[in-house]
GROMACS .gro file of C-alpha atoms in nm:
model
  500
    1MET     CA    1   1.300  -3.243  -0.753
    2LYS     CA    2   1.571  -3.406  -0.532
    3ARG     CA    3   1.825  -3.169  -0.682
    4LYS     CA    4   1.610  -2.868  -0.591
    5GLN     CA    5   1.553  -3.000  -0.238
    6LEU     CA    6   1.927  -3.055  -0.191
    7ARG     CA    7   1.996  -2.704  -0.319
    8ARG     CA    8   1.738  -2.557  -0.080
    9ALA     CA    9   1.890  -2.750   0.212
   10LEU     CA   10   2.243  -2.634   0.131
   11ILE     CA   11   2.135  -2.271   0.098
   12THR     CA   12   1.942  -2.287   0.424
   13ALA     CA   13   2.241  -2.442   0.601
   14LEU     CA   14   2.463  -2.165   0.470
   15ALA     CA   15   2.215  -1.905   0.593
   16MET     CA   16   2.207  -2.059   0.941
   17ALA     CA   17   2.586  -2.026   0.958
   18MET     CA   18   2.576  -1.657   0.872
   19THR     CA   19   2.586  -1.386   1.134
   20VAL     CA   20   2.233  -1.262   1.190
   21SER     CA   21   2.197  -0.886   1.179
   22CYS     CA   22   1.934  -0.687   1.358
   23PHE     CA   23   1.725  -0.669   1.043
   24THR     CA   24   1.410  -0.585   1.233
   25GLY     CA   25   1.553  -0.244   1.309
   26CYS     CA   26   1.848  -0.176   1.531
   27GLY     CA   27   1.917   0.146   1.344
   28LYS     CA   28   2.298   0.105   1.354
   29LYS     CA   29   2.521   0.080   1.051
   30LYS     CA   30   2.744  -0.221   1.003
   31SER     CA   31   3.109  -0.131   0.955
   32GLU     CA   32   3.238  -0.270   0.627
   33GLU     CA   33   3.583  -0.172   0.506
   34GLY     CA   34   3.581  -0.012   0.164
   35ALA     CA   35   3.205   0.024   0.139
   36ILE     CA   36   2.957   0.299   0.216
   37VAL     CA   37   2.678   0.120   0.403
   38LEU     CA   38   2.333   0.265   0.352
   39ASP     CA   39   2.037   0.176   0.575
   40TRP     CA   40   1.711   0.112   0.390
   41TYR     CA   41   1.411   0.120   0.620
   42MET     CA   42   1.120  -0.089   0.494
   43MET     CA   43   0.782  -0.204   0.620
   44ASN     CA   44   0.714  -0.576   0.591
   45ASN     CA   45   0.422  -0.672   0.369
   46GLY     CA   46   0.208  -0.849   0.629
   47VAL     CA   47   0.456  -1.138   0.627
   48SER     CA   48   0.670  -1.269   0.911
   49LEU     CA   49   1.015  -1.240   0.754
   50ASP     CA   50   1.283  -1.496   0.834
   51THR     CA   51   1.605  -1.337   0.961
   52GLU     CA   52   1.840  -1.575   0.780
   53ASN     CA   53   1.644  -1.536   0.459
   54VAL     CA   54   1.670  -1.156   0.475
   55GLU     CA   55   2.046  -1.186   0.529
   56MET     CA   56   2.073  -1.411   0.224
   57VAL     CA   57   1.888  -1.160   0.007
   58GLU     CA   58   2.093  -0.872   0.143
   59LYS     CA   59   2.418  -1.056   0.065
   60ALA     CA   60   2.306  -1.131  -0.291
   61VAL     CA   61   2.189  -0.772  -0.341
   62ASN     CA   62   2.520  -0.629  -0.226
   63GLU     CA   63   2.711  -0.859  -0.460
   64ILE     CA   64   2.539  -0.667  -0.741
   65ILE     CA   65   2.538  -0.319  -0.590
   66PHE     CA   66   2.887  -0.291  -0.442
   67PRO     CA   67   3.096  -0.346  -0.759
   68GLN     CA   68   2.893  -0.086  -0.946
   69THR     CA   69   2.845   0.179  -0.679
   70GLY     CA   70   3.092   0.120  -0.397
   71ALA     CA   71   2.798   0.103  -0.156
   72LYS     CA   72   2.612  -0.172   0.026
   73ILE     CA   73   2.257  -0.189   0.161
   74ASP     CA   74   2.156  -0.284   0.514
   75PHE     CA   75   1.784  -0.367   0.516
   76HIS     CA   76   1.571  -0.291   0.823
   77PHE     CA   77   1.218  -0.434   0.817
   78TYR     CA   78   0.949  -0.329   1.062
   79ASP     CA   79   0.594  -0.444   1.123
   80GLY     CA   80   0.331  -0.208   0.985
   81SER     CA   81   0.199  -0.128   1.333
   82THR     CA   82   0.535   0.013   1.449
   83PHE     CA   83   0.701   0.134   1.128
   84SER     CA   84   0.562   0.489   1.113
   85ASN     CA   85   0.632   0.564   1.478
   86LYS     CA   86   0.988   0.432   1.451
   87ILE     CA   87   1.068   0.646   1.149
   88GLN     CA   88   0.901   0.951   1.301
   89VAL     CA   89   1.115   0.926   1.614
   90MET     CA   90   1.430   0.890   1.406
   91LEU     CA   91   1.345   1.197   1.200
   92GLN     CA   92   1.249   1.408   1.501
   93THR     CA   93   1.567   1.326   1.692
   94GLY     CA   94   1.791   1.401   1.394
   95GLU     CA   95   1.921   1.045   1.365
   96GLU     CA   96   2.100   0.969   1.041
   97VAL     CA   97   1.847   0.832   0.793
   98ASP     CA   98   1.947   0.708   0.447
   99ILE     CA   99   1.659   0.552   0.248
  100VAL     CA  100   1.303   0.528   0.380
  101PHE     CA  101   0.994   0.358   0.243
  102ARG     CA  102   0.686   0.584   0.265
  103THR     CA  103   0.312   0.551   0.218
  104GLY     CA  104   0.071   0.822   0.106
  105THR     CA  105   0.139   1.187   0.033
  106GLY     CA  106   0.023   1.358   0.352
  107SER     CA  107   0.377   1.468   0.438
  108ILE     CA  108   0.529   1.429   0.094
  109GLY     CA  109   0.676   1.781   0.109
  110SER     CA  110   0.834   1.734   0.453
  111GLU     CA  111   1.181   1.886   0.479
  112ALA     CA  112   1.283   1.586   0.686
  113TYR     CA  113   1.352   1.435   0.345
  114LEU     CA  114   1.600   1.557   0.086
  115ASP     CA  115   1.497   1.755  -0.221
  116ILE     CA  116   1.638   1.546  -0.506
  117SER     CA  117   1.498   1.752  -0.794
  118GLY     CA  118   1.841   1.888  -0.886
  119MET     CA  119   2.011   1.548  -0.853
  120LEU     CA  120   1.795   1.320  -1.065
  121GLU     CA  121   1.948   1.394  -1.404
  122GLU     CA  122   2.303   1.321  -1.285
  123TYR     CA  123   2.256   1.042  -1.033
  124ALA     CA  124   1.925   0.882  -1.130
  125PRO     CA  125   1.865   0.909  -1.506
  126ASP     CA  126   1.687   0.572  -1.522
  127ILE     CA  127   1.445   0.670  -1.247
  128LEU     CA  128   1.385   1.002  -1.419
  129GLU     CA  129   1.297   0.821  -1.741
  130LYS     CA  130   1.081   0.542  -1.593
  131VAL     CA  131   0.865   0.746  -1.355
  132ASP     CA  132   0.565   0.895  -1.535
  133ASP     CA  133   0.540   1.275  -1.549
  134ILE     CA  134   0.205   1.258  -1.368
  135ALA     CA  135   0.368   1.063  -1.084
  136TRP     CA  136   0.640   1.327  -1.054
  137GLN     CA  137   0.369   1.591  -1.040
  138ALA     CA  138   0.204   1.401  -0.755
  139VAL     CA  139   0.516   1.430  -0.535
  140THR     CA  140   0.629   1.781  -0.632
  141VAL     CA  141   0.563   2.049  -0.372
  142ASP     CA  142   0.673   2.407  -0.437
  143GLY     CA  143   0.914   2.281  -0.701
  144ALA     CA  144   1.081   2.033  -0.465
  145ILE     CA  145   1.081   1.653  -0.511
  146ARG     CA  146   1.139   1.467  -0.187
  147ALA     CA  147   1.017   1.119  -0.287
  148ILE     CA  148   1.049   0.867  -0.570
  149PRO     CA  149   0.700   0.729  -0.639
  150GLY     CA  150   0.667   0.357  -0.703
  151GLN     CA  151   0.500   0.240  -1.023
  152GLY     CA  152   0.146   0.107  -1.006
  153SER     CA  153  -0.210   0.138  -1.123
  154TRP     CA  154  -0.345   0.481  -1.035
  155GLY     CA  155  -0.711   0.393  -1.047
  156ARG     CA  156  -0.837   0.191  -0.754
  157VAL     CA  157  -0.984  -0.141  -0.860
  158ASN     CA  158  -1.284  -0.196  -0.635
  159GLY     CA  159  -1.388  -0.542  -0.535
  160TRP     CA  160  -1.383  -0.817  -0.277
  161VAL     CA  161  -1.253  -1.168  -0.227
  162LEU     CA  162  -1.473  -1.453  -0.103
  163LYS     CA  163  -1.382  -1.800   0.022
  164LYS     CA  164  -1.466  -2.034  -0.262
  165ASP     CA  165  -1.574  -2.329  -0.046
  166LEU     CA  166  -1.836  -2.116   0.131
  167VAL     CA  167  -1.958  -1.960  -0.194
  168GLU     CA  168  -2.016  -2.308  -0.331
  169LYS     CA  169  -2.167  -2.442  -0.008
  170TYR     CA  170  -2.430  -2.169   0.005
  171ASP     CA  171  -2.470  -2.145  -0.374
  172PHE     CA  172  -2.410  -1.771  -0.360
  173ASP     CA  173  -2.436  -1.585  -0.692
  174TYR     CA  174  -2.130  -1.368  -0.637
  175GLU     CA  175  -2.120  -1.258  -1.001
  176SER     CA  176  -2.439  -1.054  -0.952
  177VAL     CA  177  -2.296  -0.851  -0.662
  178LYS     CA  178  -2.262  -0.479  -0.735
  179THR     CA  179  -2.299  -0.314  -0.394
  180LEU     CA  180  -2.209  -0.383  -0.034
  181GLU     CA  181  -2.575  -0.451   0.040
  182ASP     CA  182  -2.572  -0.730  -0.219
  183LEU     CA  183  -2.330  -0.921   0.004
  184GLU     CA  184  -2.573  -0.946   0.294
  185PRO     CA  185  -2.747  -1.274   0.200
  186PHE     CA  186  -2.405  -1.442   0.194
  187LEU     CA  187  -2.298  -1.278   0.520
  188LYS     CA  188  -2.620  -1.390   0.688
  189ALA     CA  189  -2.581  -1.748   0.564
  190VAL     CA  190  -2.223  -1.767   0.696
  191LYS     CA  191  -2.324  -1.613   1.029
  192ASN     CA  192  -2.600  -1.869   1.078
  193GLY     CA  193  -2.423  -2.173   0.936
  194GLU     CA  194  -2.052  -2.137   1.014
  195PRO     CA  195  -1.980  -2.095   1.388
  196GLY     CA  196  -1.602  -2.090   1.330
  197ILE     CA  197  -1.611  -1.828   1.054
  198THR     CA  198  -1.663  -1.452   1.082
  199PRO     CA  199  -1.859  -1.329   0.776
  200ILE     CA  200  -1.643  -1.026   0.700
  201LEU     CA  201  -1.295  -0.911   0.802
  202MET     CA  202  -1.266  -0.559   0.935
  203ALA     CA  203  -0.967  -0.464   1.149
  204LYS     CA  204  -0.800  -0.170   1.317
  205THR     CA  205  -0.564  -0.139   1.020
  206GLY     CA  206  -0.775  -0.260   0.729
  207TYR     CA  207  -1.128  -0.214   0.603
  208LEU     CA  208  -1.351  -0.335   0.321
  209SER     CA  209  -1.326  -0.100   0.024
  210ALA     CA  210  -1.631   0.080  -0.108
  211PRO     CA  211  -1.761  -0.017  -0.454
  212GLY     CA  212  -1.792   0.192  -0.766
  213GLN     CA  213  -1.674   0.541  -0.854
  214GLN     CA  214  -1.630   0.761  -0.548
  215THR     CA  215  -1.722   1.128  -0.571
  216TRP     CA  216  -1.435   1.263  -0.363
  217CYS     CA  217  -1.056   1.254  -0.339
  218TYR     CA  218  -0.759   1.413  -0.161
  219SER     CA  219  -0.840   1.338   0.200
  220ILE     CA  220  -0.679   1.562   0.461
  221GLY     CA  221  -0.657   1.388   0.795
  222GLY     CA  222  -0.959   1.173   0.712
  223CYS     CA  223  -1.194   1.454   0.806
  224ILE     CA  224  -1.167   1.688   0.504
  225ALA     CA  225  -1.174   1.588   0.137
  226PHE     CA  226  -1.218   1.740  -0.208
  227ASP     CA  227  -1.572   1.700  -0.340
  228ILE     CA  228  -1.532   1.647  -0.715
  229GLU     CA  229  -1.884   1.761  -0.804
  230ARG     CA  230  -1.875   2.073  -0.588
  231GLY     CA  231  -1.517   2.160  -0.678
  232GLU     CA  232  -1.420   2.241  -0.321
  233PHE     CA  233  -1.304   2.081   0.002
  234VAL     CA  234  -1.574   1.973   0.249
  235ARG     CA  235  -1.616   1.813   0.590
  236GLN     CA  236  -1.632   1.438   0.532
  237LEU     CA  237  -1.856   1.344   0.822
  238THR     CA  238  -2.121   1.608   0.760
  239ASP     CA  239  -2.118   1.669   0.383
  240ASN     CA  240  -2.024   1.332   0.234
  241GLU     CA  241  -2.335   1.113   0.234
  242GLU     CA  242  -2.147   0.838   0.051
  243ILE     CA  243  -1.913   0.782   0.343
  244ILE     CA  244  -2.175   0.841   0.613
  245GLU     CA  245  -2.406   0.576   0.468
  246ARG     CA  246  -2.122   0.325   0.441
  247TYR     CA  247  -2.034   0.381   0.806
  248ARG     CA  248  -2.401   0.340   0.896
  249LEU     CA  249  -2.409   0.006   0.713
  250MET     CA  250  -2.095  -0.114   0.893
  251HIS     CA  251  -2.257  -0.029   1.225
  252ASP     CA  252  -2.563  -0.231   1.127
  253TRP     CA  253  -2.346  -0.526   1.026
  254TYR     CA  254  -2.148  -0.509   1.348
  255GLN     CA  255  -2.473  -0.525   1.545
  256LYS     CA  256  -2.579  -0.830   1.343
  257GLY     CA  257  -2.252  -1.010   1.414
  258TYR     CA  258  -2.117  -1.000   1.060
  259ILE     CA  259  -1.806  -0.819   1.186
  260ALA     CA  260  -1.592  -0.960   1.470
  261GLN     CA  261  -1.668  -0.805   1.807
  262ASP     CA  262  -1.293  -0.771   1.867
  263ALA     CA  263  -1.226  -0.604   1.529
  264LEU     CA  264  -1.059  -0.307   1.695
  265ALA     CA  265  -0.804  -0.538   1.857
  266LEU     CA  266  -0.689  -0.682   1.523
  267ASP     CA  267  -0.367  -0.497   1.434
  268SER     CA  268  -0.261  -0.676   1.114
  269TYR     CA  269  -0.525  -0.710   0.843
  270GLN     CA  270  -0.300  -0.917   0.616
  271SER     CA  271  -0.202  -1.167   0.883
  272GLU     CA  272  -0.559  -1.207   1.003
  273ALA     CA  273  -0.688  -1.250   0.647
  274LYS     CA  274  -0.457  -1.545   0.588
  275THR     CA  275  -0.600  -1.741   0.881
  276GLY     CA  276  -0.897  -1.856   0.671
  277LYS     CA  277  -1.139  -1.755   0.947
  278TYR     CA  278  -1.325  -1.496   0.735
  279ALA     CA  279  -1.564  -1.533   0.443
  280VAL     CA  280  -1.524  -1.188   0.279
  281LEU     CA  281  -1.197  -0.997   0.243
  282ASN     CA  282  -1.056  -0.701   0.058
  283ASN     CA  283  -0.909  -0.764  -0.286
  284THR     CA  284  -0.532  -0.775  -0.337
  285GLY     CA  285  -0.510  -0.451  -0.532
  286ARG     CA  286  -0.645  -0.564  -0.866
  287TYR     CA  287  -0.915  -0.789  -1.009
  288ASP     CA  288  -0.799  -1.126  -1.143
  289GLU     CA  289  -1.067  -1.322  -1.323
  290THR     CA  290  -0.867  -1.643  -1.275
  291PHE     CA  291  -0.859  -1.586  -0.894
  292VAL     CA  292  -0.496  -1.705  -0.891
  293LYS     CA  293  -0.347  -1.399  -0.724
  294SER     CA  294  -0.589  -1.384  -0.431
  295THR     CA  295  -0.575  -1.762  -0.386
  296GLU     CA  296  -0.196  -1.753  -0.371
  297TYR     CA  297  -0.189  -1.445  -0.148
  298TYR     CA  298  -0.443  -1.562   0.109
  299GLY     CA  299  -0.347  -1.930   0.097
  300PHE     CA  300  -0.690  -2.080   0.022
  301GLU     CA  301  -0.918  -2.101  -0.280
  302THR     CA  302  -1.106  -1.781  -0.354
  303VAL     CA  303  -1.339  -1.610  -0.597
  304GLU     CA  304  -1.328  -1.238  -0.670
  305ILE     CA  305  -1.595  -0.976  -0.722
  306TYR     CA  306  -1.524  -0.676  -0.943
  307THR     CA  307  -1.732  -0.369  -0.864
  308GLY     CA  308  -1.567  -0.110  -1.084
  309LEU     CA  309  -1.267   0.114  -1.131
  310ASN     CA  310  -1.233   0.442  -0.945
  311LYS     CA  311  -1.083   0.664  -1.216
  312TYR     CA  312  -1.078   0.987  -1.020
  313VAL     CA  313  -0.726   0.987  -0.881
  314ASP     CA  314  -0.535   1.224  -0.661
  315ALA     CA  315  -0.172   1.248  -0.560
  316SER     CA  316  -0.215   0.983  -0.291
  317SER     CA  317  -0.350   0.726  -0.537
  318VAL     CA  318  -0.076   0.798  -0.792
  319ALA     CA  319   0.203   0.799  -0.534
  320VAL     CA  320   0.060   0.527  -0.310
  321VAL     CA  321   0.409   0.428  -0.199
  322SER     CA  322   0.747   0.587  -0.248
  323ASN     CA  323   1.104   0.593  -0.122
  324SER     CA  324   1.287   0.898   0.006
  325ILE     CA  325   1.637   0.995   0.112
  326GLY     CA  326   1.659   1.144   0.458
  327ALA     CA  327   1.780   1.502   0.495
  328THR     CA  328   2.037   1.370   0.744
  329CYS     CA  329   2.184   1.115   0.499
  330LYS     CA  330   2.562   1.164   0.479
  331HIS     CA  331   2.588   1.015   0.131
  332PRO     CA  332   2.275   1.128  -0.060
  333GLU     CA  333   2.436   1.104  -0.403
  334LYS     CA  334   2.536   0.745  -0.332
  335ALA     CA  335   2.188   0.662  -0.198
  336LEU     CA  336   2.030   0.798  -0.514
  337GLU     CA  337   2.283   0.612  -0.727
  338VAL     CA  338   2.188   0.285  -0.553
  339LEU     CA  339   1.816   0.347  -0.599
  340ASN     CA  340   1.878   0.423  -0.965
  341LEU     CA  341   2.050   0.086  -1.005
  342VAL     CA  342   1.749  -0.084  -0.850
  343TRP     CA  343   1.528   0.083  -1.113
  344LYS     CA  344   1.776   0.013  -1.393
  345ASP     CA  345   1.845  -0.356  -1.331
  346PRO     CA  346   1.540  -0.591  -1.336
  347VAL     CA  347   1.750  -0.875  -1.195
  348LEU     CA  348   1.827  -0.661  -0.890
  349SER     CA  349   1.473  -0.534  -0.834
  350ASN     CA  350   1.327  -0.883  -0.870
  351LEU     CA  351   1.589  -1.018  -0.630
  352ILE     CA  352   1.486  -0.764  -0.366
  353ALA     CA  353   1.119  -0.844  -0.424
  354TYR     CA  354   1.107  -1.220  -0.478
  355GLY     CA  355   1.417  -1.332  -0.287
  356ILE     CA  356   1.641  -1.627  -0.369
  357GLU     CA  357   1.573  -1.889  -0.637
  358GLY     CA  358   1.534  -2.233  -0.482
  359VAL     CA  359   1.444  -2.083  -0.146
  360ASN     CA  360   1.173  -1.825  -0.210
  361TYR     CA  361   1.068  -1.925  -0.561
  362GLU     CA  362   1.117  -2.175  -0.841
  363VAL     CA  363   1.142  -2.098  -1.211
  364ASN     CA  364   0.834  -2.195  -1.410
  365GLU     CA  365   1.015  -2.353  -1.703
  366GLU     CA  366   0.702  -2.419  -1.911
  367ARG     CA  367   0.569  -2.064  -1.875
  368THR     CA  368   0.917  -1.919  -1.934
  369ALA     CA  369   0.940  -2.103  -2.265
  370GLU     CA  370   0.587  -1.993  -2.355
  371ILE     CA  371   0.635  -1.618  -2.301
  372GLY     CA  372   1.004  -1.593  -2.386
  373SER     CA  373   1.101  -1.429  -2.057
  374LYS     CA  374   1.146  -1.542  -1.699
  375SER     CA  375   0.840  -1.672  -1.515
  376ILE     CA  376   0.852  -1.792  -1.156
  377ILE     CA  377   0.641  -1.961  -0.890
  378PRO     CA  378   0.685  -1.779  -0.557
  379ALA     CA  379   0.635  -1.950  -0.223
  380SER     CA  380   0.284  -1.905  -0.090
  381GLY     CA  381   0.091  -1.931   0.235
  382SER     CA  382   0.290  -2.057   0.534
  383SER     CA  383   0.590  -2.127   0.309
  384ILE     CA  384   0.662  -1.755   0.267
  385THR     CA  385   0.974  -1.649   0.455
  386TYR     CA  386   1.060  -1.342   0.246
  387GLN     CA  387   0.880  -1.112   0.003
  388VAL     CA  388   0.859  -0.741  -0.076
  389ALA     CA  389   0.607  -0.586  -0.315
  390HIS     CA  390   0.771  -0.457  -0.633
  391ASN     CA  391   0.607  -0.115  -0.621
  392TRP     CA  392   0.736  -0.075  -0.264
  393ILE     CA  393   1.084  -0.096  -0.416
  394GLY     CA  394   0.983   0.113  -0.718
  395PRO     CA  395   0.981  -0.048  -1.065
  396LEU     CA  396   0.666  -0.260  -1.079
  397TRP     CA  397   0.663  -0.277  -1.460
  398ASP     CA  398   0.991  -0.476  -1.454
  399GLN     CA  399   0.837  -0.751  -1.240
  400TRP     CA  400   0.898  -1.107  -1.357
  401ASP     CA  401   0.586  -1.296  -1.462
  402SER     CA  402   0.441  -1.488  -1.165
  403THR     CA  403   0.125  -1.557  -0.970
  404TRP     CA  404   0.169  -1.213  -0.815
  405ASN     CA  405   0.120  -1.052  -1.156
  406SER     CA  406   0.136  -1.214  -1.496
  407LEU     CA  407   0.275  -1.019  -1.790
  408GLU     CA  408  -0.082  -0.980  -1.912
  409ALA     CA  409  -0.191  -0.845  -1.573
  410LEU     CA  410   0.089  -0.589  -1.572
  411GLU     CA  411  -0.020  -0.470  -1.915
  412GLU     CA  412  -0.376  -0.432  -1.787
  413LEU     CA  413  -0.253  -0.222  -1.495
  414LYS     CA  414  -0.051   0.001  -1.726
  415GLN     CA  415  -0.353   0.036  -1.953
  416ILE     CA  416  -0.559   0.165  -1.662
  417ASN     CA  417  -0.315   0.455  -1.629
  418GLU     CA  418  -0.327   0.524  -2.001
  419THR     CA  419  -0.707   0.524  -1.988
  420ILE     CA  420  -0.707   0.773  -1.701
  421LYS     CA  421  -0.472   1.004  -1.893
  422ALA     CA  422  -0.669   0.968  -2.218
  423GLU     CA  423  -1.006   1.034  -2.052
  424GLY     CA  424  -0.880   1.331  -1.857
  425ALA     CA  425  -0.992   1.171  -1.531
  426LEU     CA  426  -0.748   1.368  -1.317
  427PRO     CA  427  -0.959   1.585  -1.084
  428GLU     CA  428  -0.921   1.960  -1.079
  429CYS     CA  429  -0.730   1.945  -0.749
  430PHE     CA  430  -0.458   1.714  -0.880
  431GLY     CA  431  -0.117   1.858  -0.793
  432PHE     CA  432  -0.247   2.072  -0.507
  433HIS     CA  433  -0.067   2.025  -0.175
  434PHE     CA  434  -0.200   2.183   0.143
  435ASP     CA  435   0.051   2.383   0.349
  436SER     CA  436  -0.039   2.339   0.717
  437ASP     CA  437   0.213   2.592   0.851
  438GLY     CA  438   0.049   2.795   1.126
  439LEU     CA  439  -0.229   2.539   1.169
  440GLU     CA  440  -0.029   2.266   1.338
  441THR     CA  441  -0.259   2.270   1.642
  442GLN     CA  442  -0.574   2.222   1.433
  443VAL     CA  443  -0.409   1.954   1.220
  444ALA     CA  444  -0.289   1.761   1.525
  445SER     CA  445  -0.618   1.801   1.713
  446THR     CA  446  -0.843   1.692   1.425
  447ALA     CA  447  -0.606   1.404   1.348
  448SER     CA  448  -0.631   1.292   1.710
  449VAL     CA  449  -1.010   1.286   1.686
  450MET     CA  450  -1.006   1.090   1.360
  451ASN     CA  451  -0.736   0.848   1.475
  452ALA     CA  452  -0.968   0.749   1.756
  453ALA     CA  453  -1.294   0.760   1.559
  454ARG     CA  454  -1.212   0.620   1.218
  455PRO     CA  455  -1.136   0.260   1.324
  456ILE     CA  456  -1.463   0.261   1.517
  457LEU     CA  457  -1.658   0.398   1.221
  458GLU     CA  458  -1.495   0.163   0.970
  459THR     CA  459  -1.550  -0.147   1.182
  460GLY     CA  460  -1.899  -0.036   1.284
  461SER     CA  461  -1.811  -0.092   1.648
  462ALA     CA  462  -1.958   0.227   1.797
  463THR     CA  463  -2.168   0.149   2.104
  464GLY     CA  464  -2.526   0.268   2.112
  465ASP     CA  465  -2.694   0.476   1.843
  466PHE     CA  466  -2.490   0.543   1.528
  467ASP     CA  467  -2.621   0.894   1.465
  468GLU     CA  468  -2.549   0.994   1.823
  469TYR     CA  469  -2.192   0.867   1.796
  470LEU     CA  470  -2.142   1.048   1.465
  471ARG     CA  471  -2.275   1.370   1.620
  472LYS     CA  472  -2.022   1.341   1.903
  473VAL     CA  473  -1.737   1.288   1.657
  474ASN     CA  474  -1.841   1.594   1.458
  475ASP     CA  475  -1.871   1.799   1.777
  476ASN     CA  476  -1.518   1.695   1.873
  477LEU     CA  477  -1.390   1.788   1.527
  478THR     CA  478  -1.552   2.131   1.558
  479LYS     CA  479  -1.385   2.183   1.897
  480ALA     CA  480  -1.056   2.069   1.744
  481GLY     CA  481  -1.071   2.347   1.485
  482ILE     CA  482  -1.184   2.171   1.169
  483ASP     CA  483  -1.375   2.474   1.040
  484LYS     CA  484  -1.070   2.699   1.057
  485LEU     CA  485  -0.870   2.424   0.888
  486LEU     CA  486  -1.130   2.383   0.613
  487GLU     CA  487  -1.144   2.756   0.549
  488GLU     CA  488  -0.767   2.773   0.504
  489VAL     CA  489  -0.758   2.465   0.279
  490ASN     CA  490  -1.015   2.618   0.045
  491ARG     CA  491  -0.838   2.956   0.052
  492GLN     CA  492  -0.509   2.795  -0.051
  493TYR     CA  493  -0.682   2.586  -0.312
  494LYS     CA  494  -0.843   2.890  -0.476
  495GLU     CA  495  -0.507   3.067  -0.482
  496TRP     CA  496  -0.342   2.759  -0.630
  497LEU     CA  497  -0.606   2.740  -0.905
  498LYS     CA  498  -0.498   3.085  -1.023
  499THR     CA  499  -0.148   2.951  -1.091
  500LYS     CA  500  -0.257   2.650  -1.303
   0.00000   0.00000   0.00000
């Protein structure tokens, strides 16, 4: 133990002596003789990253990358609340952009990013091999591929996390919970008995997931979605009773005090969740019957509720996150070569994700001997000074065994994808991408309405009567041109069906 502490102290001292770069996003390349320096723009994972720690990881990463590619990486991490706006400004002003982390598929075909379809075989053969064909289909628009989708479970695992001490205190039978309504006895008990605890965490940037198998997919701007049973796109806030009733319930819970009255002011769901001031939280992306992952992630003992797997997937749930090369990148071949190395070399990808041994994690010697491959114990709670999710980098299936995901858990996630493929659970609209050319005004106007309304609907914080508020939102969407937008979406979809 003393040896590990000494090692940690020496590494930290070395880091303090290093020159600190503007890792939080200065947007300027460092000049390094003999190396092509590529900027990689990333969003932090709800963690306050330590500048020296990021520099240490970057140095170690470049010691692997540079000898093999002649390039180096300069990481730029931004908070989730500012990341999208920062990247959007850079793209709109024509600033040089090398590698960019992306979420969702709403703009997956944007020409602001480079079409790499003709480059993969030569510069990224390992990526080409490791990315599933269905994932490539999810990011292909008119034959062009402008993103590399990260690996992950396509089906959404529905469920919630509860504070274990409160579950035990109120003797709550969490294992019998199947619906949101089943949570109410627990929420009521916490509201009445725990003045320092808010029953449920809802925030401006994070909401409690719905249980069970949803009947819709492929949301466009949050106001239009594909109805799987009808086989067409519909208006979400008039035709989707599933969503309307969930919003109605959130409004009821807000009125009862189960949701914080300042929910709309909470910008970071992850940071707020780790305060321990909430009894019910979203799950961490998968169900873990041992509760280890959520306990480690949130920093206090938890129990988890599993409410089912949503098997109907669309492009956005297959390509949840991805990385792209900017159209203004001066060295796109080199950028793709570097990304390919990240996918090829598990040591490199785990370094970028987990950080430095002795600083950000320790090797679990007993578990390593048991499974015959590396197992680690990452820092948790307030001890975290660096971490990046593996799928945000790309190759999740190469993740080292840890409390984030055990080898067994990774196999379960991969099996979910195999089940979806075997059961033919891909909806009819999978692979369809809406072209909004000529409807930019309607897209922007409806998005403006939903950007204002959705946080209010999700947190239940609408003032006055719920139905009256919903009517006003729908009226505003109508004025913004949603019906014209919906008509064009369905027209394009019908034309696309003819080409399948």
